[in-house]
Amino acid sequence: MAALLGGLSAAALAASPAELLAGYSAEAGVRGEPARGQAFFTQRHGQEWSCASCHTTQPTQAGKHAVTGKTIAPMAPAVNAQRFTDLAKTEKWFRRNCKDVVGRECQANEKADVLAWLMTLK
Amino acid sequence: MKTPILSLMAAMTLLASPLHAEEEERGERSRGARVPTLPQYQAECSACHVAFPAGGLPAASWARLMQNLPQHFGTDASLDPATTRQISQWLQANAASGRRAQDTPPEDRITRTQWFVREHHHEISSTTWQRAAIGKPSNCAACHTGAPQGRFSEHDVRIPR
């Protein structure tokens, strides 16, 4: 229920992961590269956390919030059909989490890489 | 992309009925959650932690927290302006009242209100708090089994070993 409700706050913009990836790739002018996405996701960027700190290095599995300990549903669309189906929600979490992990908002090419990698996971 | 309006309507249709049915089934209106939780509060805030009761903090604490969402206890919890406004208004309307309205805790942490400390102090030892399944006082749901539904009654407390 909570995950369903999540899409409601900012105007829900239904999409598929492939559509979001196409959008980020078009914005960046380059295709998302899974290997680069995996490196970006698992490495730290000069801050305390990496993406994997909460989402694990295998995002087909559930993660755990680094501060509260609350379970985070898997990020890989193959095992969690709700992931990357709402542009506003996707943008909200990229914005916040990139600030925490990278210290700035992510660029379109970085989002494309990460999403391309997550979409390869089965 | 699909039509945004249509998917929004579909989401709302899906959401509206089960939520109310669930509340009535659990009798939440009569005991525990006197204040129906704002759906936006539930969705946004409980993505990362249990939806803490609005009455757990004074209005001034909620106002500070909602003004500082980009620096929210070490993480960026920022929301779009409309959602921030809706949640803020709901928290202000349902913040702690009576004597507890003056119970402003350090760092605006519910767990550091005099009320919270008093309620838990005598019954919960420091070694209990440290159990792996609990970890820290803000992990309400570890013991308050109804916390995800906004119920914090003593009847629902199960302290994990």
Coordinates of C-alpha atoms in Angstrom, one line a residue:
Chain A
M1 CA 0.0 0.0 0.0
A2 CA 2.7 2.4 0.9
A3 CA 4.5 1.9 -2.3
L4 CA 1.3 2.4 -4.3
L5 CA 0.6 5.6 -2.4
G6 CA 4.0 6.8 -3.2
G7 CA 3.1 7.6 -6.7
L8 CA 0.2 9.7 -5.8
S9 CA 1.8 12.8 -4.2
A10 CA 3.4 14.5 -7.1
A11 CA 1.3 14.2 -10.2
A12 CA 1.7 10.5 -11.2
L13 CA 3.3 10.2 -14.6
A14 CA 2.9 6.6 -15.5
A15 CA 5.7 5.2 -17.6
S16 CA 7.7 2.0 -18.1
P17 CA 11.4 1.6 -17.1
A18 CA 12.3 1.4 -20.8
E19 CA 10.5 4.8 -21.5
L20 CA 12.3 6.4 -18.5
L21 CA 15.6 5.0 -19.7
A22 CA 15.0 6.3 -23.2
G23 CA 14.1 9.7 -21.8
Y24 CA 17.3 10.0 -19.7
S25 CA 19.4 8.7 -22.6
A26 CA 17.9 11.3 -25.0
E27 CA 18.5 14.0 -22.4
A28 CA 22.1 12.9 -21.9
G29 CA 22.8 12.4 -25.6
V30 CA 24.4 9.0 -24.8
R31 CA 23.0 5.5 -24.2
G32 CA 22.9 4.2 -20.6
E33 CA 25.8 1.9 -20.0
P34 CA 25.1 -0.9 -17.5
A35 CA 28.7 -1.5 -16.4
R36 CA 29.1 2.2 -15.7
G37 CA 25.8 2.2 -13.8
Q38 CA 27.0 -0.7 -11.6
A39 CA 30.2 1.1 -10.8
F40 CA 28.3 4.3 -10.0
F41 CA 25.8 2.4 -7.8
T42 CA 28.3 0.4 -5.8
Q43 CA 31.1 3.0 -5.3
R44 CA 31.2 5.9 -2.9
H45 CA 31.4 9.4 -4.2
G46 CA 33.3 11.2 -1.5
Q47 CA 30.3 10.9 0.9
E48 CA 29.4 8.6 3.7
W49 CA 27.1 6.4 1.6
S50 CA 27.0 4.7 -1.8
C51 CA 23.6 3.8 -3.4
A52 CA 24.5 0.2 -2.3
S53 CA 24.7 1.3 1.4
C54 CA 20.9 1.1 1.5
H55 CA 20.0 -0.8 -1.7
T56 CA 22.8 -3.5 -1.5
T57 CA 25.1 -4.4 -4.3
Q58 CA 22.5 -6.8 -5.5
P59 CA 19.3 -4.7 -6.0
T60 CA 17.3 -7.7 -6.9
Q61 CA 17.2 -8.1 -3.2
A62 CA 15.5 -6.0 -0.6
G63 CA 17.6 -3.2 1.0
K64 CA 17.6 -1.5 4.3
H65 CA 17.6 2.2 5.2
A66 CA 21.0 3.1 6.6
V67 CA 19.5 5.3 9.3
T68 CA 16.1 3.9 10.2
G69 CA 16.6 0.2 9.3
K70 CA 13.3 0.1 7.4
T71 CA 13.2 -2.4 4.6
I72 CA 13.5 -1.0 1.1
A73 CA 11.8 -3.1 -1.6
P74 CA 14.2 -4.3 -4.4
M75 CA 15.2 -1.7 -7.1
A76 CA 15.4 -4.0 -10.1
P77 CA 12.3 -3.8 -12.2
A78 CA 12.5 -7.5 -13.0
V79 CA 11.7 -8.4 -9.4
N80 CA 9.7 -5.3 -8.5
A81 CA 7.3 -4.3 -11.2
Q82 CA 6.5 -0.9 -9.4
R83 CA 10.0 0.4 -9.9
F84 CA 10.6 3.1 -12.5
T85 CA 7.0 3.3 -13.6
D86 CA 6.4 6.9 -12.4
L87 CA 8.6 9.7 -13.7
A88 CA 7.8 12.1 -10.8
K89 CA 8.6 9.4 -8.2
T90 CA 11.8 8.4 -10.0
E91 CA 12.9 12.0 -10.2
K92 CA 12.1 12.6 -6.5
W93 CA 14.3 9.7 -5.3
F94 CA 17.1 10.4 -7.7
R95 CA 17.2 14.0 -6.6
R96 CA 17.2 13.2 -2.9
N97 CA 19.5 10.1 -2.9
C98 CA 22.0 11.7 -5.3
K99 CA 22.3 14.6 -2.8
D100 CA 23.0 12.1 -0.1
V101 CA 25.4 9.9 -2.1
V102 CA 27.1 12.3 -4.5
G103 CA 26.5 15.6 -2.8
R104 CA 24.7 17.0 -5.8
E105 CA 21.9 16.0 -8.1
C106 CA 22.7 13.3 -10.7
Q107 CA 23.1 14.1 -14.4
A108 CA 20.9 12.5 -17.0
N109 CA 23.8 10.2 -18.1
E110 CA 24.3 8.9 -14.6
K111 CA 20.6 8.2 -14.2
A112 CA 20.6 6.4 -17.6
D113 CA 23.6 4.3 -16.6
V114 CA 22.1 3.3 -13.2
L115 CA 18.7 2.5 -14.7
A116 CA 20.3 0.6 -17.6
W117 CA 22.2 -1.6 -15.1
L118 CA 19.2 -2.2 -12.9
M119 CA 17.2 -3.3 -16.0
T120 CA 19.8 -6.0 -16.7
L121 CA 19.3 -7.6 -13.3
K122 CA 17.2 -10.7 -13.2
Chain B
M1 CA 4.0 7.7 -22.1
K2 CA 0.5 7.0 -21.0
T3 CA -1.9 9.8 -20.2
P4 CA -1.0 11.2 -16.8
I5 CA -4.5 12.2 -15.8
L6 CA -5.9 8.7 -16.6
S7 CA -3.2 6.9 -14.5
L8 CA -3.7 9.3 -11.7
M9 CA -7.4 8.6 -11.7
A10 CA -6.8 4.9 -11.8
A11 CA -4.4 5.1 -8.9
M12 CA -6.9 7.0 -6.8
T13 CA -9.7 4.6 -7.6
L14 CA -7.4 1.7 -6.6
L15 CA -6.5 3.5 -3.4
A16 CA -9.7 5.0 -2.1
S17 CA -11.7 2.0 -1.1
P18 CA -9.2 -0.5 0.4
L19 CA -7.8 2.1 2.8
H20 CA -11.2 2.9 4.3
A21 CA -12.2 -0.7 4.4
E22 CA -9.0 -1.5 6.2
E23 CA -9.4 1.2 8.8
E24 CA -13.0 0.2 9.6
E25 CA -12.0 -3.5 9.8
R26 CA -9.4 -2.8 12.4
G27 CA -11.7 -0.4 14.4
E28 CA -9.1 2.3 14.2
R29 CA -11.6 5.1 14.4
S30 CA -12.8 4.0 17.8
R31 CA -9.4 3.3 19.4
G32 CA -5.8 4.3 18.8
A33 CA -5.7 6.5 15.7
R34 CA -8.1 9.2 16.5
V35 CA -6.8 11.2 13.7
P36 CA -7.1 9.5 10.3
T37 CA -3.6 9.7 8.7
L38 CA -3.2 12.0 5.7
P39 CA -2.5 9.7 2.7
Q40 CA 0.4 12.0 1.6
Y41 CA 1.9 11.8 5.1
Q42 CA 1.6 8.0 5.1
A43 CA 3.1 7.7 1.6
E44 CA 5.9 10.1 1.8
C45 CA 7.1 9.9 5.4
S46 CA 6.6 6.2 6.0
A47 CA 8.7 5.4 2.9
C48 CA 11.7 5.7 5.2
H49 CA 10.3 5.3 8.7
V50 CA 7.1 4.5 10.6
A51 CA 4.5 7.2 10.2
F52 CA 5.1 8.8 13.6
P53 CA 1.9 10.1 15.2
A54 CA 1.3 13.8 14.5
G55 CA 0.4 14.3 18.2
G56 CA 3.9 13.2 19.1
L57 CA 5.5 16.6 18.6
P58 CA 4.5 20.2 19.2
A59 CA 3.6 22.3 16.2
A60 CA 6.8 24.3 16.5
S61 CA 8.8 21.1 16.1
W62 CA 6.8 19.9 13.1
A63 CA 7.2 23.4 11.5
R64 CA 11.0 23.2 11.9
L65 CA 11.2 19.6 10.5
M66 CA 9.1 20.4 7.5
Q67 CA 11.1 23.6 6.8
N68 CA 14.3 21.5 6.8
L69 CA 13.4 18.4 4.8
P70 CA 16.5 18.7 2.6
Q71 CA 18.5 18.2 5.8
H72 CA 16.4 15.6 7.6
F73 CA 18.4 13.8 10.3
G74 CA 21.3 13.3 7.8
T75 CA 19.3 12.6 4.7
D76 CA 17.6 14.6 1.9
A77 CA 13.9 14.1 2.4
S78 CA 12.8 17.0 0.3
L79 CA 9.3 17.0 -1.3
D80 CA 7.6 19.1 -3.9
P81 CA 6.1 22.4 -2.5
A82 CA 2.5 21.2 -2.8
T83 CA 3.1 18.0 -0.9
T84 CA 5.2 19.8 1.7
R85 CA 2.4 22.3 2.2
Q86 CA -0.3 19.6 2.6
I87 CA 1.7 17.6 5.1
S88 CA 2.7 20.7 7.0
Q89 CA -0.9 21.8 7.4
W90 CA -2.0 18.4 8.5
L91 CA 0.8 18.2 11.1
Q92 CA 0.1 21.7 12.4
A93 CA -3.6 20.8 12.8
N94 CA -2.9 17.6 14.6
A95 CA 0.2 18.4 16.6
A96 CA 0.5 17.8 20.3
S97 CA -2.1 19.7 22.3
G98 CA -2.6 20.6 26.0
R99 CA 0.4 20.4 28.2
R100 CA 2.3 18.4 25.7
A101 CA 2.1 21.3 23.3
Q102 CA 5.0 22.8 25.3
D103 CA 7.0 19.6 25.4
T104 CA 9.5 20.6 22.7
P105 CA 12.3 18.0 22.6
P106 CA 16.0 18.5 21.7
E107 CA 16.6 18.1 17.9
D108 CA 12.8 17.9 17.5
R109 CA 13.0 14.2 18.1
I110 CA 9.8 12.5 19.4
T111 CA 12.0 10.1 21.3
R112 CA 13.4 12.9 23.4
T113 CA 10.1 14.5 24.4
Q114 CA 9.6 14.3 28.2
W115 CA 6.4 12.4 27.4
F116 CA 8.2 9.7 25.4
V117 CA 11.0 9.3 28.0
R118 CA 8.4 9.1 30.8
E119 CA 6.3 6.5 29.0
H120 CA 9.2 4.3 28.3
H121 CA 11.6 5.0 31.1
H122 CA 10.4 2.7 33.8
E123 CA 9.5 -0.3 31.7
I124 CA 12.3 -0.5 29.1
S125 CA 15.9 -1.0 30.3
S126 CA 18.8 0.2 28.2
T127 CA 19.8 -3.4 27.4
T128 CA 16.3 -3.9 26.0
W129 CA 16.7 -0.9 23.7
Q130 CA 20.0 -2.3 22.5
R131 CA 18.5 -5.7 21.3
A132 CA 19.2 -6.2 17.6
A133 CA 15.5 -6.3 16.7
I134 CA 14.9 -2.9 18.4
G135 CA 18.2 -1.0 17.9
K136 CA 16.9 2.5 18.9
P137 CA 13.9 4.1 20.4
S138 CA 12.6 5.5 17.1
N139 CA 12.0 2.0 15.8
C140 CA 8.4 2.0 17.1
A141 CA 7.3 -0.9 15.1
A142 CA 9.8 -3.3 16.7
C143 CA 7.5 -3.5 19.8
H144 CA 4.3 -1.6 18.8
T145 CA 2.9 -4.1 16.4
G146 CA 0.2 -1.7 15.3
A147 CA 2.5 1.2 14.6
P148 CA 2.4 0.9 10.9
Q149 CA -1.4 1.4 11.2
G150 CA -1.0 4.2 13.7
R151 CA -1.9 2.2 16.7
F152 CA 0.4 2.6 19.7
S153 CA -1.8 1.1 22.5
E154 CA -0.1 -0.9 25.2
H155 CA -2.3 -3.8 24.3
D156 CA -0.4 -4.1 21.0
V157 CA 3.1 -4.1 22.5
R158 CA 5.2 -7.2 21.9
I159 CA 8.8 -6.7 23.0
P160 CA 11.1 -8.9 20.9
R161 CA 13.7 -11.0 22.7

